[in-house]
Amino acid sequence: MKLSGAAILIEVLAEQGVDTVFGYPGGMVLNIYDQLYKNSHRVRHIITCHEQGATHAADGYARVTGKAGVVIATSGPGATNLVTGIANAYLDSIPLIAITGNVATDFLGRDSFQEVDITGITMPITKHNYIVKDITELADTLREAFAVATSGRPGPVLVDIPKDIQLAETNFVPISKKAAVAKSAIDEDALKEAIQLISAAKRPFIYAGGGVVSSDASKKLLEFANKIDAPIGSSMMGLSAVPWNEPRALGMVGMHGRYAATRAIADCDLIIAVGVRFSDRATGNKVSFAHGHKVLHIDIDPAEISKNIPAYTGLIGDVKQVLQILCKRLPQFTHKTWHAEIVKLKDHVDNNLQMAKSRLTPQSIIERINEFMPKDGIVATDVGQHQMWTAQYYKFSTPRTFITSGGLGTMGFGMGSAMGACIGKNKKRTVLFTSDGSFHMNLNELATAVTNELPLIIVVLNNCVLGMVRQWQTLFFNKRYSNTTMNRCTNFAGLADNFGAKGFSVKTKKELDLVLEEAFKYTTPVLIDCKIDSDEKVLPMIPPNGSIKDIILR
Amino acid sequence: MANQQIIVSLLVNNHFGVLTRISGLFSRRCFNIESLTVGETENSKISRMTIVTYGDEYVKDQIVKQLSKQVDVKTVQIMDPANTVVRELVIVKIASKKSERTEILEAVNAFRANVIDFSTNSISVELTGEISKIDAFIEYVSSYGIIEMCRTGSTAIGRNGYCLTEKKKTIKGGK
Ligand SMILES: Cc1ncc(C[n+]2csc(CCOP(=O)(O)OP(=O)(O)O)c2C)c(N)n1
Ligand SMILES: [Mg+2]
């Protein structure tokens, strides 16, 4: 059947099982939007307030569903507005398809109106990208884009489609979605080495990351941990992989990790790293981190093995598949002394730092909201102290429920991603923990949340400062608070009301309780402005490039 | 571990933009590029690149792994120096007074270079060889004055059965 490029795009989206896309129209995607208009029953398009919000929404959508998120933008400024969102997805290995329009091929290279070289711009932050200059290659390029984004280590892929290609027609041959590529076999020698390492270990430690979440391997991970009798620490990206109340779970490792987790990873004799990339935020000083134990690194991306921390053995493959094999082949181990040490670490006062009970503290807010949330409710964050507090105090019980910007640390990620996640899970109850700085960046998307009647509760942990930066200024810059005290007059509750959402403002725990009772009755956007002290700290903290020896607890 | 010269050969899709992808990868991962050459192969859809770089074992390992992840890269091979022929072409325009001409021509002969242009004030010479030979020649003629010079960068091929074939992204983890 003869179809235009724009129509082919819709066909391929449908073929790939895409039912929702996020985006923003403009001159160079008019034809695509015309097709979206005609095909609204097949592919739903959510219009945001800004293309950045749309990319973050597609990213959040991908995180909760495990499918590729799709974002569409026009050429020039539309395309450049995607950049932060694409980089965010790249650093967190999120499958994302970005479709951009561009000027017609004979206008390319002439600084035409709204022309930018978006494939050039996004080359370093995409897994791969394409500009399609031949209509007959469009369908297969789009299919390949989906395959690249979702296979192996997932990541963003951008396809730039010049206007004349959207208009041109060609014969379109539909195909049914290709079966997932068969998983490649795991290297037998490496498996044997891994089994030897695990068998020789007296104090094994499992370090779980986002790869466990993205390969849906949570259950296998627990089975594996039981089999080898090891505690589990997580990177921030891996937090939702292990239920908080799992006795083996020690919580987050690293700069703002739990004492027990960071201590145990330093004291173990074998780190079994599973789908994790040893970010500097988790390891601190690499030399002291790598000291005193061997590392068995399991990851689907060979380039991660020994990239940041030298691995004794690398096991390359899908995390779930590797764990399955290991569980089958390994005997049951018990490590009584190690286990006893871990139990002690978990009970250690340093592991259970509590904030003051009298004030309205971040901890009390997060814990209280946690009680109202369904177990599989979605928790999104922006970036800063509030993000770390959420990672520390929220009790995650379901994989894919923690939506946060790990690798890029993108302030402004919250609103877009919370919406995308909420939509991806058919309007599941969603809470966004944010703060005044981050929320100011992309609060425009409140309008989108209202229009789409999302059951989203926005909790502004309002410290009236760029708290995370302020904390560093307090600790390392002798309290010279350069540009972190904002003196803004925004009335967040009133702002929410004026966007058509419902706004609340609370100063005490009592007020919070009353408001929460009401807020959770809403199935549309609610904002709760929680006034907290500007000097609340994220603790524990290991200063950058430090080690467990340098941990600041109080 | 000490830095050593590394010669990487690649088979890549003969697309526009591939050169940018590869050179961009090197610069953002902080791998240096001593030289990079690229040209079509017997299969017009495939180009072959030869990259000369320096680095330790870590860099070598990462170069192979990061290149292998590129969608447009078909094959990555660190060339085994003992089994590889490496060649570079240089063209040098040497300032030559009449009195020095014979001397220069002697050097040209000794290095088995070819004269490609001959004028009153200069002699242009082409020379093909290994990097060390080219370096030696340049050093020698520099005393006469080099007006301008261009080097192509090295290209390399394995001996006899040592060939690059498509889809040989051999990668292993650990050490
Ligand atoms: C886009 C962007 N700009 C700057 C930063 C640097 N940064 C990291 S945390 C932070 C402060 C965040 O302030 P806020 O959102 O109010 O959160 P809080 O720390 O107060 O909880 C800043 C400026 C960043 N991560 N992202
Ligand atoms: Mg703040």
CSV table of C-alpha atoms in Angstrom, one decimal, chain A residues 356-365 506-512 529-533 536:
chain,number,residue,atom,x,y,z
A,356,ALA,CA,13.7,15.2,64.9
A,357,LYS,CA,10.2,14.0,65.8
A,358,SER,CA,8.9,17.4,66.8
A,359,ARG,CA,9.2,19.3,63.6
A,360,LEU,CA,7.7,18.8,60.2
A,361,THR,CA,10.8,17.0,58.8
A,362,PRO,CA,11.3,15.6,55.3
A,363,GLN,CA,11.5,12.1,56.9
A,364,SER,CA,8.1,12.5,58.6
A,365,ILE,CA,6.5,13.8,55.4
A,506,VAL,CA,1.2,22.8,55.6
A,507,LYS,CA,3.6,23.8,58.4
A,508,THR,CA,3.1,21.2,61.0
A,509,LYS,CA,2.7,17.5,61.2
A,510,LYS,CA,-0.9,17.9,62.4
A,511,GLU,CA,-1.8,20.0,59.4
A,512,LEU,CA,-0.1,17.5,57.1
A,529,ASP,CA,3.5,22.8,49.9
A,530,CYS,CA,5.3,21.5,53.0
A,531,LYS,CA,7.4,24.2,54.7
A,532,ILE,CA,10.5,22.6,56.1
A,533,ASP,CA,13.7,24.0,57.6
A,536,GLU,CA,17.8,20.0,57.1
